[in-house]
Amino acid sequence: MPHSTDPTALLNGIYAFIDPAQVRTDPDSCLNYGRDWTRLYAPNPLAVVLPNSIAQVQALVRYANEHRLALVPSGGRTGLSGAAVACRGEIVVALERMNQILDFDPVDRSVTCQAGVVTETVQNFARDHGLYYPVDFASRGSSQIGGNIATNAGGIKVIRYGLTRDWITGLKVVTGSGDLLDLNRGLIKNASGYDLRHLFIGSEGTLGIIVETTLKLTRPLCEPVVMVLGVPDLDSVMSLYHVFRNKLELSAFEFFSEPALGHVLKKGLHRPFDAATPYYVLIEFENPGQLHTDTALALFEQCAEQGWLADGVISQSEHQAKELWRLREDISESISEHLPYKNDLAVRISRAPAFLAEADALLTREYPDFEVLWYGHIGDGNLHINILKPTAMDHPAFVAKCGAVSEHLFGILQQYGGSISAEHGVGLTKKPYLHYTRDAAEISYLRAIKKAFDPNGIMNPGKIFD
Ligand code: 2HG
Ligand code: ZN
């Protein structure tokens, strides 16, 4: 087939295998499907294509290879690194019509579904079958399983259940070459060579398109309770982590600062208790028949005596637990209007106290006039440090200033062996900083892997690395 650069002719070619109604070029679709939650890049896709079968995805990838068209796989577009942004005339491949749960196996305790199934749909499906899909985060109602896999999404239960990667036992992908690979097929054990499944998990759409997956399920949490504790400083946050984790099996250990809490309070939530403290810790654990209440209260007393906490509350009902969770989960959305500069750092938990002290000193020195919010999954060594744009400041100047500070922050992070992205991915926002986490030799292997799956470079070009 001859190569064409005429957009109309290119789109006409797609109509041969996808219903024209599912190929959109109207401004609204281009805007909505061409961006994610970063809101930093002007969306500018050539078109948005909504396939409804693996065969259609395969035909599209083959067509894109023939015509050297760039493809951007697209799920719920709740990402925070720009990995699903189409700002350079790409074709967005939105998986939302591939939203079927295909199979449930109670013996394997697994569910097989298409990539466009919304995370919460899987969670509800599992619950309706007496089981639990434990990967969870605030965007559960819009994010899709394929997108979660493409970023190896983490969230709020990682301390107990791990990341998305730990729940994927099967993966069907259409590679950048247009081949359909059926990886691992739900097996628990499979020692037959390289596990390509794990290359696609976290690949941010740069190797191919995830079309189907098999997920493991587990038993639900039994009567989980939530404690929110008011804490005087970051060192005490870490002390609480040691004490509570040694005695209780935690399913969450989150933290947030008083300024971060301030933003959710402005949106109508209530303080967990009267005392305002510089930091708060949210702990969740199973408490069947109140089995662990005495232990939790004894730990509370012990930590209060040490001065590691000033006040606290323990949920008395499922409803109250949910309300307490909102204090942490709603932070990100409550600050979105301030166009925050986002950090999603990871360090080994043992190195977190020293890193936090250095990072805190740097940020206090460099951002004397900016509001800096600390929150995140501290029990996983994952910090979401968000810098809010002062209203009067011009956005490009703000991003430039934050970018310059990032170089210092990531320099410190590198000394601690940390990562510039714990769970949001590299995408576009963190691409300039990848070398702080991966050395040149490692990046050259990443490039070689990309070349093997996507020889013509059509899959999400410009994401992770150039
Ligand atoms: C969270 O943990 C999300 O709330 C968003 O990962 C983090 O807003 C952020 O930086
Ligand atoms: Zn997070």
mmCIF file of N, CA, C and O and ligand atoms in Angstrom, residues 80 138 156 254 328-329 332 335 342-343 375-377 384 386 423-424, ligand 1:
data_model
loop_
_atom_site.group_PDB
_atom_site.id
_atom_site.type_symbol
_atom_site.label_atom_id
_atom_site.label_comp_id
_atom_site.label_asym_id
_atom_site.label_seq_id
_atom_site.Cartn_x
_atom_site.Cartn_y
_atom_site.Cartn_z
ATOM 1 N N LEU A 80 -1.169 10.855 35.541
ATOM 2 C CA LEU A 80 -0.634 12.132 36.032
ATOM 3 C C LEU A 80 0.760 12.410 35.482
ATOM 4 O O LEU A 80 1.476 13.251 36.016
ATOM 5 N N ALA A 138 -7.978 6.494 44.260
ATOM 6 C CA ALA A 138 -9.116 7.418 44.175
ATOM 7 C C ALA A 138 -9.770 7.436 42.798
ATOM 8 O O ALA A 138 -10.979 7.657 42.689
ATOM 9 N N ILE A 156 -3.461 2.655 47.309
ATOM 10 C CA ILE A 156 -3.534 2.806 48.769
ATOM 11 C C ILE A 156 -3.399 1.503 49.562
ATOM 12 O O ILE A 156 -3.429 1.524 50.783
ATOM 13 N N GLU A 254 -0.799 5.563 55.317
ATOM 14 C CA GLU A 254 -0.734 6.772 54.497
ATOM 15 C C GLU A 254 -0.411 7.966 55.383
ATOM 16 O O GLU A 254 -0.628 7.915 56.599
ATOM 17 N N ARG A 328 -7.706 11.649 53.096
ATOM 18 C CA ARG A 328 -6.469 11.388 52.353
ATOM 19 C C ARG A 328 -6.745 11.287 50.846
ATOM 20 O O ARG A 328 -6.046 11.898 50.032
ATOM 21 N N GLU A 329 -7.783 10.544 50.491
ATOM 22 C CA GLU A 329 -8.007 10.268 49.069
ATOM 23 C C GLU A 329 -8.444 11.491 48.273
ATOM 24 O O GLU A 329 -8.194 11.567 47.075
ATOM 25 N N SER A 332 -5.810 15.001 46.221
ATOM 26 C CA SER A 332 -5.350 15.275 44.857
ATOM 27 C C SER A 332 -6.393 16.092 44.082
ATOM 28 O O SER A 332 -6.066 17.098 43.451
ATOM 29 N N ILE A 335 -6.899 19.858 45.078
ATOM 30 C CA ILE A 335 -5.883 20.883 44.739
ATOM 31 C C ILE A 335 -5.720 21.054 43.234
ATOM 32 O O ILE A 335 -4.899 21.852 42.792
ATOM 33 N N LYS A 342 3.719 18.101 40.328
ATOM 34 C CA LYS A 342 3.610 16.857 41.092
ATOM 35 C C LYS A 342 4.918 16.093 41.160
ATOM 36 O O LYS A 342 5.595 15.947 40.152
ATOM 37 N N ASN A 343 5.214 15.618 42.341
ATOM 38 C CA ASN A 343 6.308 14.664 42.515
ATOM 39 C C ASN A 343 5.737 13.350 43.023
ATOM 40 O O ASN A 343 4.811 13.358 43.837
ATOM 41 N N TYR A 375 2.094 14.464 51.058
ATOM 42 C CA TYR A 375 1.163 13.360 51.334
ATOM 43 C C TYR A 375 1.626 12.132 50.563
ATOM 44 O O TYR A 375 2.575 12.220 49.786
ATOM 45 N N GLY A 376 0.975 11.030 50.798
ATOM 46 C CA GLY A 376 1.336 9.850 50.014
ATOM 47 C C GLY A 376 1.295 8.558 50.800
ATOM 48 O O GLY A 376 0.812 8.480 51.923
ATOM 49 N N HIS A 377 1.849 7.557 50.128
ATOM 50 C CA HIS A 377 1.809 6.185 50.634
ATOM 51 C C HIS A 377 3.133 5.940 51.346
ATOM 52 O O HIS A 377 3.992 5.193 50.872
ATOM 53 N N HIS A 384 4.079 11.852 47.563
ATOM 54 C CA HIS A 384 3.527 12.758 46.553
ATOM 55 C C HIS A 384 3.724 14.184 47.073
ATOM 56 O O HIS A 384 2.874 14.712 47.799
ATOM 57 N N ASN A 386 3.504 17.826 46.368
ATOM 58 C CA ASN A 386 2.862 18.696 45.370
ATOM 59 C C ASN A 386 3.182 20.150 45.684
ATOM 60 O O ASN A 386 3.032 20.595 46.829
ATOM 61 N N GLU A 423 4.683 5.433 41.089
ATOM 62 C CA GLU A 423 3.469 4.772 40.587
ATOM 63 C C GLU A 423 2.777 5.543 39.463
ATOM 64 O O GLU A 423 1.904 4.991 38.806
ATOM 65 N N HIS A 424 3.128 6.797 39.221
ATOM 66 C CA HIS A 424 2.434 7.551 38.172
ATOM 67 C C HIS A 424 3.045 7.334 36.800
ATOM 68 O O HIS A 424 2.402 7.602 35.785
HETATM 69 C C1 2HG B 1 -2.795 9.725 45.297
HETATM 70 O O1 2HG B 1 -2.123 8.926 45.945
HETATM 71 C C2 2HG B 1 -2.620 9.780 43.827
HETATM 72 O O2 2HG B 1 -3.646 10.450 45.824
HETATM 73 C C3 2HG B 1 -2.399 11.212 43.326
HETATM 74 O O3 2HG B 1 -1.577 8.969 43.419
HETATM 75 C C4 2HG B 1 -1.165 11.832 43.882
HETATM 76 O O4 2HG B 1 -1.915 14.044 43.518
HETATM 77 C C5 2HG B 1 -0.958 13.325 43.561
HETATM 78 O O5 2HG B 1 0.193 13.732 43.409
#
